Coordinates of C-alpha atoms and ligand atoms in Angstrom, one line a residue:
Chain O
M126 CA -24.3 25.5 12.6
A127 CA -23.6 23.1 15.1
R128 CA -22.8 20.8 12.4
S129 CA -20.0 23.0 12.5
H130 CA -18.9 21.7 16.1
P131 CA -17.1 18.3 15.2
V132 CA -18.1 17.1 18.6
V133 CA -21.5 18.9 18.7
G134 CA -21.6 17.0 15.3
S135 CA -20.7 13.8 16.1
L136 CA -23.3 13.7 19.2
G137 CA -26.1 15.3 17.8
P138 CA -27.6 12.0 16.1
Y139 CA -27.0 10.0 19.8
V140 CA -28.9 12.6 21.4
F141 CA -31.8 12.1 18.7
A142 CA -31.8 8.5 18.3
M143 CA -32.3 8.7 22.5
L144 CA -34.8 11.5 22.7
A145 CA -36.9 9.3 20.4
I146 CA -36.2 6.3 22.0
L147 CA -37.2 7.7 25.1
S148 CA -40.4 9.6 24.1
I149 CA -42.0 6.4 22.0
W150 CA -41.2 4.5 25.6
Q151 CA -42.9 6.9 27.5
L152 CA -45.9 6.9 25.4
A153 CA -46.2 3.2 25.5
V154 CA -45.6 3.2 29.1
V155 CA -48.4 5.8 29.1
A156 CA -50.9 4.0 26.8
L157 CA -50.5 0.5 27.9
A158 CA -50.0 0.8 31.6
P159 CA -47.8 -2.6 32.0
P160 CA -46.8 -3.8 35.5
P161 CA -43.1 -2.5 35.8
S162 CA -41.9 -6.2 35.5
I163 CA -42.5 -6.2 32.1
L164 CA -41.7 -2.9 31.1
P165 CA -40.9 -0.4 33.4
S166 CA -40.9 3.5 33.0
P167 CA -38.0 5.6 32.0
T168 CA -38.1 7.0 35.3
L169 CA -38.0 4.1 37.2
V170 CA -34.8 2.7 35.1
G171 CA -33.3 6.3 35.5
Q172 CA -33.4 6.2 39.4
T173 CA -32.0 2.2 38.8
L174 CA -29.5 3.9 36.8
L175 CA -28.5 6.7 39.8
E176 CA -28.7 4.2 41.9
E177 CA -26.3 1.5 40.2
M178 CA -24.0 4.5 39.5
S179 CA -23.6 5.5 42.9
S180 CA -23.3 2.5 44.5
G181 CA -20.6 2.2 41.9
A182 CA -22.2 -1.7 41.3
L183 CA -22.3 -0.6 37.8
F184 CA -19.1 0.4 37.0
V185 CA -17.6 -2.4 38.8
N186 CA -19.4 -4.7 36.4
A187 CA -18.9 -2.7 33.1
G188 CA -15.0 -2.5 34.2
I189 CA -15.0 -6.8 34.8
S190 CA -16.7 -7.3 31.9
L191 CA -14.4 -4.8 29.3
A192 CA -11.3 -6.7 31.3
R193 CA -12.8 -9.6 30.0
V194 CA -13.6 -8.5 26.4
S195 CA -9.8 -6.5 26.1
V196 CA -8.0 -10.0 27.5
A197 CA -9.8 -12.4 25.0
W198 CA -9.4 -9.7 22.5
V199 CA -5.8 -8.9 22.8
L200 CA -5.2 -12.7 22.7
S201 CA -7.8 -13.6 19.8
A202 CA -5.3 -10.7 18.2
V203 CA -2.2 -12.5 19.2
I204 CA -3.2 -15.5 17.1
A205 CA -5.7 -13.8 14.5
I206 CA -2.9 -11.6 12.9
P207 CA -0.1 -13.8 12.6
L208 CA -2.1 -16.3 11.5
G209 CA -3.9 -13.9 9.1
V210 CA -0.4 -12.7 7.6
F211 CA 0.6 -16.4 6.8
M212 CA -2.6 -17.4 5.4
A213 CA -2.3 -14.1 3.2
R214 CA 1.2 -14.9 2.1
S215 CA 1.3 -18.4 2.1
R216 CA -1.3 -20.2 -0.8
L217 CA -1.3 -23.5 0.5
A218 CA -1.5 -21.9 3.9
E219 CA -4.8 -20.0 3.0
R220 CA -6.3 -23.7 1.1
L221 CA -5.5 -25.4 4.0
I222 CA -6.7 -23.5 6.7
D223 CA -9.3 -21.2 5.0
P224 CA -12.3 -23.7 4.5
V225 CA -11.9 -24.4 8.3
I226 CA -12.5 -20.6 9.5
E227 CA -15.4 -20.4 7.0
L228 CA -17.2 -23.7 8.4
F229 CA -16.5 -22.5 12.0
R230 CA -17.2 -18.1 11.3
P231 CA -21.0 -19.7 11.1
I232 CA -21.3 -20.7 14.5
S233 CA -22.5 -18.6 16.8
P234 CA -20.2 -17.6 20.3
L235 CA -23.5 -18.5 22.0
A236 CA -23.2 -22.4 21.0
W237 CA -20.0 -22.5 22.2
I238 CA -21.0 -22.6 25.8
P239 CA -21.6 -25.8 26.6
L240 CA -18.0 -26.6 25.5
A241 CA -16.6 -23.9 27.0
I242 CA -17.7 -25.5 30.0
L243 CA -16.6 -28.9 29.6
W244 CA -13.7 -27.6 28.7
F245 CA -12.9 -24.7 30.4
G246 CA -15.0 -25.0 33.8
I247 CA -16.6 -22.3 35.2
G248 CA -13.8 -19.7 36.0
E249 CA -12.9 -16.6 33.6
S250 CA -11.0 -19.1 31.1
G251 CA -14.3 -20.5 29.8
K252 CA -15.6 -16.7 29.5
V253 CA -12.4 -15.2 27.8
F254 CA -12.9 -18.4 25.4
I255 CA -15.9 -17.8 24.3
I256 CA -15.2 -14.0 24.0
F257 CA -11.7 -15.2 21.9
V258 CA -14.3 -17.3 19.4
A259 CA -16.3 -14.1 18.8
T260 CA -13.0 -11.6 18.2
F261 CA -11.2 -14.4 16.5
F262 CA -12.8 -14.6 12.9
P263 CA -12.9 -10.7 11.9
I264 CA -9.5 -9.9 12.4
V265 CA -8.4 -12.9 10.8
L266 CA -10.2 -12.1 7.5
N267 CA -9.3 -8.5 7.8
T268 CA -5.4 -9.2 8.2
V269 CA -6.0 -11.3 5.3
S270 CA -7.5 -9.2 2.8
G271 CA -5.0 -6.0 3.9
V272 CA -2.2 -8.1 3.3
K273 CA -3.4 -9.7 0.0
R274 CA -4.3 -5.9 -1.0
V275 CA -0.8 -4.4 -0.5
D276 CA -0.4 -2.4 -3.7
P277 CA 2.0 -4.6 -5.0
V278 CA 3.9 -1.3 -6.6
L279 CA 5.0 -0.7 -2.5
I280 CA 6.6 -3.9 -2.6
R281 CA 8.5 -3.2 -5.4
A282 CA 9.7 0.0 -4.4
G283 CA 10.7 -1.9 -1.2
R284 CA 12.7 -4.3 -2.6
V285 CA 14.4 -1.8 -5.1
L286 CA 15.2 0.2 -2.0
G287 CA 17.1 -2.5 0.0
C288 CA 14.6 -4.8 1.8
A289 CA 16.6 -8.1 0.6
R290 CA 15.5 -10.2 3.3
Q291 CA 11.4 -11.3 3.3
I292 CA 11.7 -10.1 7.0
D293 CA 12.8 -6.8 6.3
L294 CA 10.2 -6.2 3.5
F295 CA 7.9 -7.8 5.7
W296 CA 8.4 -5.2 8.7
R297 CA 9.0 -2.0 6.8
V298 CA 6.8 -2.5 3.4
I299 CA 3.8 -5.1 4.2
F300 CA 2.9 -4.7 7.8
P301 CA 2.9 -1.0 7.7
A302 CA 0.8 -1.1 4.7
S303 CA -2.0 -3.8 5.7
L304 CA -2.0 -2.0 9.2
P305 CA -5.3 0.1 8.3
S306 CA -7.4 -3.0 7.3
I307 CA -6.0 -5.0 10.1
L308 CA -7.3 -1.7 12.6
V309 CA -10.2 -2.0 11.1
G310 CA -10.6 -5.9 11.9
L311 CA -9.5 -5.0 15.5
R312 CA -12.0 -2.9 16.1
I313 CA -15.1 -4.5 14.0
S314 CA -13.8 -7.6 16.5
F315 CA -14.0 -5.2 19.9
G316 CA -17.7 -4.6 18.8
T317 CA -18.1 -8.7 18.5
G318 CA -16.5 -9.7 21.6
W319 CA -18.7 -6.5 23.7
A320 CA -21.6 -8.1 21.6
A321 CA -21.1 -11.7 23.1
I322 CA -20.4 -10.5 26.7
I323 CA -23.6 -11.5 27.5
A324 CA -22.9 -14.9 26.0
A325 CA -20.1 -15.7 28.2
E326 CA -21.5 -14.0 31.4
L327 CA -24.2 -16.3 30.8
V328 CA -22.2 -19.1 32.3
A329 CA -22.4 -18.9 36.3
S330 CA -21.0 -15.0 36.8
N331 CA -21.3 -13.1 39.3
S332 CA -20.0 -10.5 38.1
G333 CA -20.0 -7.9 35.2
L334 CA -23.1 -6.4 32.7
G335 CA -24.1 -9.7 31.3
Y336 CA -24.7 -10.7 35.2
L337 CA -26.5 -8.0 35.7
I338 CA -28.4 -8.8 33.1
A339 CA -29.0 -12.4 33.7
D340 CA -29.4 -11.6 37.7
G341 CA -32.5 -8.7 36.7
M342 CA -34.3 -11.5 35.1
E343 CA -34.0 -13.9 37.5
I344 CA -35.4 -11.4 40.3
L345 CA -37.7 -10.1 37.7
R346 CA -36.3 -6.5 37.6
S347 CA -36.6 -5.3 34.4
D348 CA -35.1 -2.3 35.6
L349 CA -32.0 -3.6 36.2
V350 CA -31.9 -5.5 32.7
M351 CA -32.5 -2.3 31.1
V352 CA -29.6 -0.4 33.1
G353 CA -27.2 -3.3 32.0
M354 CA -28.4 -3.4 27.9
A355 CA -28.2 0.2 28.2
A356 CA -24.5 0.1 30.1
I357 CA -23.7 -2.2 27.4
G358 CA -24.9 0.1 24.4
V359 CA -23.3 3.3 25.9
I360 CA -19.9 2.0 26.0
G361 CA -19.7 -0.1 22.5
V362 CA -20.4 3.2 21.2
L363 CA -17.7 4.7 23.1
V364 CA -15.0 2.3 22.6
D365 CA -15.6 2.3 18.9
A366 CA -14.9 6.1 18.7
V367 CA -12.2 5.6 20.9
F368 CA -11.0 2.8 17.7
K369 CA -12.2 5.4 15.1
V370 CA -9.8 8.2 16.4
L371 CA -7.0 5.7 16.4
Q372 CA -7.8 4.8 13.0
T373 CA -7.7 8.2 11.3
R374 CA -4.1 8.2 13.9
F375 CA -2.8 5.3 11.6
G376 CA -4.4 4.5 9.2
Chain D
M236 CA 30.9 19.1 -16.1
K237 CA 32.2 19.6 -19.5
T238 CA 35.3 17.6 -18.3
S239 CA 32.6 14.6 -17.3
E240 CA 30.5 15.1 -20.0
Q241 CA 33.5 14.3 -22.1
A242 CA 34.9 11.4 -20.0
V243 CA 31.8 9.4 -20.6
T244 CA 31.5 9.8 -23.5
R245 CA 34.6 7.7 -24.1
T246 CA 33.8 5.1 -21.3
P247 CA 35.4 1.6 -22.5
A248 CA 32.9 -1.0 -21.1
P249 CA 30.0 -1.1 -21.2
A250 CA 27.8 -1.2 -17.2
I251 CA 24.9 -2.8 -18.5
R252 CA 25.0 -5.8 -21.1
I253 CA 21.6 -7.5 -22.6
D254 CA 22.5 -9.9 -24.3
K255 CA 20.3 -11.9 -27.3
V256 CA 17.3 -11.5 -24.2
S257 CA 13.8 -12.5 -25.5
R258 CA 11.2 -13.6 -23.1
H259 CA 7.7 -15.0 -24.1
F260 CA 4.8 -15.0 -21.8
H261 CA 1.8 -16.9 -21.2
D262 CA -1.5 -14.6 -21.3
A263 CA -4.2 -15.5 -18.7
Q264 CA -6.2 -17.2 -22.1
G265 CA -3.0 -19.3 -22.6
E266 CA -2.2 -17.3 -26.0
F267 CA 1.4 -17.7 -26.2
V268 CA 2.7 -13.6 -26.3
E269 CA 6.5 -12.8 -27.2
A270 CA 7.4 -9.7 -25.9
L271 CA 11.1 -9.1 -26.9
R272 CA 12.8 -11.4 -29.4
S273 CA 16.9 -11.6 -29.5
T274 CA 17.3 -8.1 -28.0
S275 CA 20.8 -6.7 -27.5
L276 CA 21.7 -3.4 -26.1
D277 CA 24.9 -2.5 -24.4
I278 CA 24.4 0.5 -22.0
A279 CA 27.2 3.0 -20.8
E280 CA 28.4 3.6 -17.3
G281 CA 26.9 7.4 -17.5
D282 CA 24.4 7.3 -20.4
F283 CA 21.3 8.3 -20.2
V284 CA 18.9 5.9 -22.6
A285 CA 15.6 6.8 -23.7
I286 CA 14.1 3.5 -24.9
V287 CA 10.4 4.9 -26.9
G288 CA 8.4 2.0 -28.9
P289 CA 4.8 1.0 -29.5
S290 CA 2.5 0.5 -26.6
G291 CA 2.7 -3.1 -25.8
C292 CA 6.0 -3.7 -27.5
G293 CA 7.7 -5.0 -24.3
K294 CA 9.1 -1.7 -22.7
S295 CA 8.1 -2.4 -19.5
T296 CA 8.9 -5.7 -19.8
L297 CA 12.8 -5.1 -20.6
L298 CA 13.2 -2.8 -17.8
N299 CA 11.6 -4.8 -15.2
M300 CA 14.4 -7.2 -16.2
L301 CA 16.6 -5.0 -15.8
G302 CA 15.2 -4.4 -12.4
G303 CA 15.5 -7.9 -11.4
F304 CA 11.9 -8.6 -11.6
D305 CA 11.7 -10.7 -14.6
H306 CA 13.6 -13.1 -16.1
P307 CA 14.4 -13.3 -19.6
S308 CA 13.5 -16.7 -21.6
S309 CA 16.5 -16.5 -22.7
G310 CA 20.0 -14.9 -22.9
R311 CA 21.5 -12.7 -20.6
I312 CA 21.7 -9.5 -18.6
T313 CA 24.5 -8.3 -16.7
L314 CA 26.0 -5.0 -15.2
D315 CA 29.2 -5.1 -14.4
G316 CA 29.7 -8.4 -15.9
Q317 CA 27.0 -9.9 -13.4
L318 CA 24.0 -11.5 -13.9
I319 CA 21.0 -9.8 -12.8
S320 CA 19.1 -12.2 -10.6
G321 CA 17.1 -10.8 -8.6
P322 CA 16.0 -6.7 -7.3
D323 CA 19.1 -4.7 -5.2
I324 CA 19.1 -1.3 -4.1
D325 CA 22.1 -0.7 -6.4
R326 CA 19.2 -0.2 -9.4
G327 CA 17.3 2.3 -8.5
M328 CA 13.7 2.5 -10.0
V329 CA 11.5 5.6 -10.8
F330 CA 7.5 4.2 -11.1
Q331 CA 4.8 5.7 -13.0
D332 CA 2.7 6.4 -9.6
Y333 CA 5.3 7.3 -7.4
A334 CA 4.7 4.3 -5.0
L335 CA 5.5 6.5 -1.9
F336 CA 4.6 4.8 1.0
P337 CA 1.9 6.7 2.5
W338 CA 2.2 6.0 5.9
L339 CA 5.7 7.9 6.4
S340 CA 6.0 11.0 5.8
V341 CA 8.2 12.7 2.8
L342 CA 10.9 12.9 4.5
D343 CA 11.0 8.9 6.2
N344 CA 10.1 8.3 2.1
V345 CA 13.3 9.4 1.2
M346 CA 15.4 8.2 3.9
F347 CA 13.6 4.7 3.7
G348 CA 16.2 3.1 1.6
L349 CA 19.1 4.5 3.4
R350 CA 18.2 3.5 7.2
H351 CA 20.0 -0.2 5.9
T352 CA 23.4 1.5 5.3
Q353 CA 23.3 5.1 7.5
S354 CA 22.6 5.8 10.8
R355 CA 19.6 7.6 11.5
E356 CA 21.2 11.0 11.4
D357 CA 23.2 10.4 8.2
A358 CA 20.1 9.4 6.7
R359 CA 18.0 12.3 7.8
A360 CA 21.1 14.7 6.4
I361 CA 21.1 13.0 3.0
A362 CA 17.4 12.5 2.8
R363 CA 17.3 16.7 3.6
Q364 CA 20.2 17.3 1.0
W365 CA 17.9 15.8 -2.0
L366 CA 14.9 17.2 -0.3
D367 CA 16.3 20.4 -0.5
L368 CA 17.4 19.8 -4.4
V369 CA 14.0 18.4 -5.5
G370 CA 12.6 21.9 -4.0
L371 CA 10.9 19.9 -1.0
A372 CA 12.7 21.1 1.5
D373 CA 9.6 22.7 3.6
F374 CA 7.4 19.4 3.2
E375 CA 9.4 16.9 4.7
R376 CA 6.9 16.5 7.6
K377 CA 4.4 16.2 5.0
S378 CA 2.4 13.4 3.8
P379 CA 2.8 12.2 0.3
R380 CA -1.4 12.6 0.1
Q381 CA -1.2 15.9 1.0
L382 CA 1.3 16.4 -2.5
S383 CA 0.6 16.7 -6.0
G384 CA 1.8 14.1 -8.2
G385 CA 4.4 16.2 -9.5
M386 CA 5.4 16.6 -5.8
K387 CA 5.2 12.9 -5.7
Q388 CA 7.2 12.5 -8.2
R389 CA 10.2 14.5 -6.7
V390 CA 10.2 13.1 -3.7
A391 CA 10.2 9.3 -5.6
I392 CA 13.4 11.0 -7.7
A393 CA 15.3 12.2 -4.4
R394 CA 14.1 8.3 -2.5
T395 CA 16.2 6.8 -5.6
F396 CA 18.8 9.3 -6.0
A397 CA 19.0 9.3 -2.1
T398 CA 20.6 5.8 -2.0
N399 CA 22.7 6.5 -4.6
P400 CA 22.7 3.7 -7.3
R401 CA 24.6 2.4 -9.9
V402 CA 21.3 2.6 -12.8
I403 CA 18.3 4.3 -12.3
L404 CA 15.3 2.8 -14.0
M405 CA 12.3 5.0 -14.6
D406 CA 8.9 3.3 -16.5
E407 CA 6.7 6.5 -18.0
P408 CA 8.0 8.4 -14.7
F409 CA 5.9 11.7 -16.1
G410 CA 3.3 9.6 -18.0
A411 CA 0.4 10.5 -15.4
L412 CA 1.6 14.4 -15.3
D413 CA 0.6 17.6 -17.2
A414 CA 2.2 18.7 -19.7
L415 CA 3.5 22.0 -17.2
T416 CA 4.7 19.5 -14.5
R417 CA 6.1 17.3 -16.9
R418 CA 8.5 20.0 -18.5
F419 CA 9.6 21.3 -15.0
L420 CA 10.2 17.6 -13.9
Q421 CA 12.2 17.1 -17.1
Q422 CA 14.3 19.7 -16.3
Q423 CA 14.8 19.0 -13.0
L424 CA 15.7 15.7 -13.9
L425 CA 17.9 17.1 -16.0
K426 CA 19.9 19.0 -13.4
I427 CA 20.4 16.1 -11.2
W428 CA 21.3 13.8 -13.9
R429 CA 24.0 16.2 -14.8
E430 CA 25.6 16.8 -11.4
H431 CA 25.6 13.3 -10.4
R432 CA 25.9 10.7 -14.0
K433 CA 23.9 8.1 -13.5
T434 CA 23.2 5.8 -15.3
V435 CA 19.5 6.2 -16.1
V436 CA 17.3 3.8 -18.6
F437 CA 14.3 5.6 -19.2
I438 CA 10.9 4.6 -21.2
T439 CA 8.9 7.5 -22.3
H440 CA 5.9 7.4 -24.7
S441 CA 7.3 10.7 -26.0
V442 CA 9.5 11.6 -28.7
Q443 CA 10.4 15.1 -27.6
E444 CA 10.7 13.9 -24.1
A445 CA 13.2 11.1 -25.5
V446 CA 15.2 13.8 -27.4
Y447 CA 15.2 16.3 -24.9
L448 CA 16.5 14.7 -21.7
A449 CA 18.6 11.9 -23.2
T450 CA 22.3 10.8 -24.9
R451 CA 20.9 8.1 -26.5
V452 CA 17.5 7.3 -27.8
V453 CA 16.3 3.6 -28.4
I454 CA 13.6 2.7 -30.7
L455 CA 12.2 -1.1 -30.2
T456 CA 9.7 -2.3 -32.8
A457 CA 6.3 -3.5 -32.4
R458 CA 6.0 -7.0 -30.6
P459 CA 8.2 -8.4 -30.4
G460 CA 10.2 -6.2 -29.0
Q461 CA 13.7 -5.4 -30.8
V462 CA 16.3 -2.7 -31.7
K463 CA 15.0 -0.9 -34.4
L464 CA 16.9 2.3 -34.6
D465 CA 20.0 4.2 -31.5
E466 CA 20.6 7.1 -32.0
R467 CA 22.8 9.3 -29.8
V468 CA 21.8 12.8 -29.8
D469 CA 24.7 14.8 -29.5
L470 CA 23.0 18.4 -28.5
E471 CA 23.9 20.4 -26.1
H472 CA 22.1 21.2 -22.6
P473 CA 19.8 23.0 -22.4
R474 CA 18.1 21.7 -25.5
Q475 CA 15.8 23.7 -27.5
I476 CA 12.7 21.9 -28.7
N477 CA 12.5 24.2 -32.2
D478 CA 16.9 24.2 -32.9
P479 CA 16.6 22.2 -36.5
K480 CA 19.4 19.7 -35.0
F481 CA 16.3 18.8 -32.4
R482 CA 14.0 18.7 -34.9
D483 CA 15.6 16.5 -37.9
L484 CA 16.2 13.8 -34.8
E485 CA 12.8 14.1 -34.4
T486 CA 11.8 13.6 -37.7
R487 CA 13.9 10.5 -38.1
I488 CA 12.5 9.3 -35.0
F489 CA 8.9 9.5 -35.8
D490 CA 9.7 7.9 -39.4
A491 CA 11.2 5.1 -37.9
L492 CA 8.5 5.1 -35.1
D493 CA 5.7 5.0 -38.1
E494 CA 6.9 2.2 -39.4
E495 CA 6.5 0.0 -36.0
L496 CA 3.2 1.4 -35.3
A497 CA 1.6 0.8 -38.5
K498 CA 2.9 -3.1 -37.3
T499 CA 1.3 -2.5 -34.0
F500 CA -1.9 -1.8 -35.5
K501 CA -2.0 -4.7 -37.3
L502 CA -0.4 -7.5 -35.5
E503 CA -3.8 -6.0 -33.0
A504 CA -6.3 -6.3 -36.0
S505 CA -5.0 -9.7 -36.4
D506 CA -5.0 -10.8 -33.1
G507 CA -9.1 -9.5 -33.1
Y508 CA -9.8 -11.8 -36.0
A509 CA -8.4 -14.7 -33.8
D510 CA -10.9 -14.5 -31.3
Ligands
ATP747 N1 3.4 -10.9 -17.2 C1 2.7 -11.0 -17.9 N2 2.1 -12.1 -18.7 C2 1.6 -12.5 -19.7 N3 1.8 -11.9 -20.7 C3 2.6 -10.5 -20.6 C4 3.3 -9.9 -19.1 N4 3.7 -8.9 -19.0 C5 3.6 -8.4 -20.1 N5 2.6 -9.0 -21.1 C6 3.0 -9.3 -22.1 O1 3.9 -8.4 -23.1 C7 3.6 -7.9 -24.0 C8 4.8 -6.5 -23.6 O2 3.9 -5.8 -22.3 P1 4.9 -4.8 -21.7 O3 4.1 -3.8 -20.8 O4 6.5 -5.2 -21.7 O5 4.8 -3.7 -23.2 P2 4.9 -2.0 -23.1 O6 6.1 -1.8 -24.3 O7 5.6 -1.6 -21.6 O8 3.3 -1.5 -23.4 P3 3.6 -0.1 -23.2 O9 3.7 1.1 -24.4 O10 1.7 0.0 -23.0 O11 3.7 0.2 -21.2 C9 2.2 -7.4 -24.0 O12 1.7 -7.8 -25.4 C10 2.0 -7.9 -22.4 O13 0.6 -8.0 -22.6
MG748 MG1 4.6 -0.6 -20.3

């Protein structure tokens, strides 16, 4: 019966996962009785979570992290979407650019930390750069495949319906036809960017969820580390849900 | 209605002139394929020409060249004396798989070709008129995904006629539809054509469909395609498929087609031995 309700239906698995993790965790704490700095109990983490929330610190840090990821992600989209379109429409461009992308793609955003510091210093731009790297490739690749997979008959239909210029054809047919795939790229890349927030905020940060975790580690507060981790997980799921809604709307 | 029908039959200059057109390809294996060989055909303004022929004889190739998507290897195709150089809104096309834009509503699909020349309001008014004509006025806000195949093709027909093209090209437009839907769409197309007298080039595999709809039925030979038979259909609309004259014509066309089908099978057999 619960399945008939859409919200309950989609939240159900998450609630179940949460309960399962909590009970295994609690069992481990009871059975092994580790010191709290190694494995704090769920109640201790719950308390820390409430503290961090009521002081507002958690929201401020989460907001800062979200802002960094958003800026980098928008920047990435602004460059990656046109690049992807260009690659998909021009054989030469694809043959020149694709190998470069394939070479850079396997390099983890973490590997860029030293260069990010050298090039951009320890300010905001270095962090944005690292997330930019993390978000760039999924957008390019999904844009390329989306534009390439536009049904040729739709392009023909566009042309016999008066899209004489390439630019009209692009805006009226090719772009809307590839939009679902581009949206998938944007969604995936926000996820990869969000996952890279720790890497970005490891670099001399004094704010953000990554900082919260790094700081917790330094002062041996595993409960704080876990609050930061939980926040990243929950926000990641929420943002993804928003994208899914957008996707069904426009896809 | 009568007067316009007579006016059409005495139209002097051909609207479309297909003059000794050949088209050959090199297929994926690099084999030379001759699709059309020196085909000539004149199509008059207001004619409804049905083209029938064995599979692979170059019908789609010919239609694509009329659409401007492909070009003859030799020979010329002109519309009103002008060489066809590329696709243009004055040659509308209806595709077998509808080719509706899934991100647009039914109404926006029909408005698509009107937005270059009309204001938004005028485009909407014209589009509504056409949707009404194909009986889909109540579906204007729906997405194409929500429609059946027959309804999709009616939207596509409305979308093409709405732009008021000189010529309408249709490549097996009802090929994917079931027999009943097909029959209904044939009648609807006929009604629209009789009101608007567009020049139509219509490819079909169904001889009955050809004789039912067209003013002229053209049979192409097996590959390389050439005109084998060119029959005027001087039967009053609505045509009756069990009218002896209808039957006669059908038989004549089938006989011509049978010879070509036999050749096609031989061609395929020899292709088979070649590998
Ligand atoms: N772009 C192409 N490259 C290579 N060969 C092609 C190409 N287009 C068509 N052909 C070949 O030309 C011949 C004619 O093809 P066409 O599609 O015009 O036939 P058709 O009469 O429309 O057939 P059907 O009734 O099956 O639709 C076929 O042998 C086909 O394989
Ligand atoms: Mg064909």
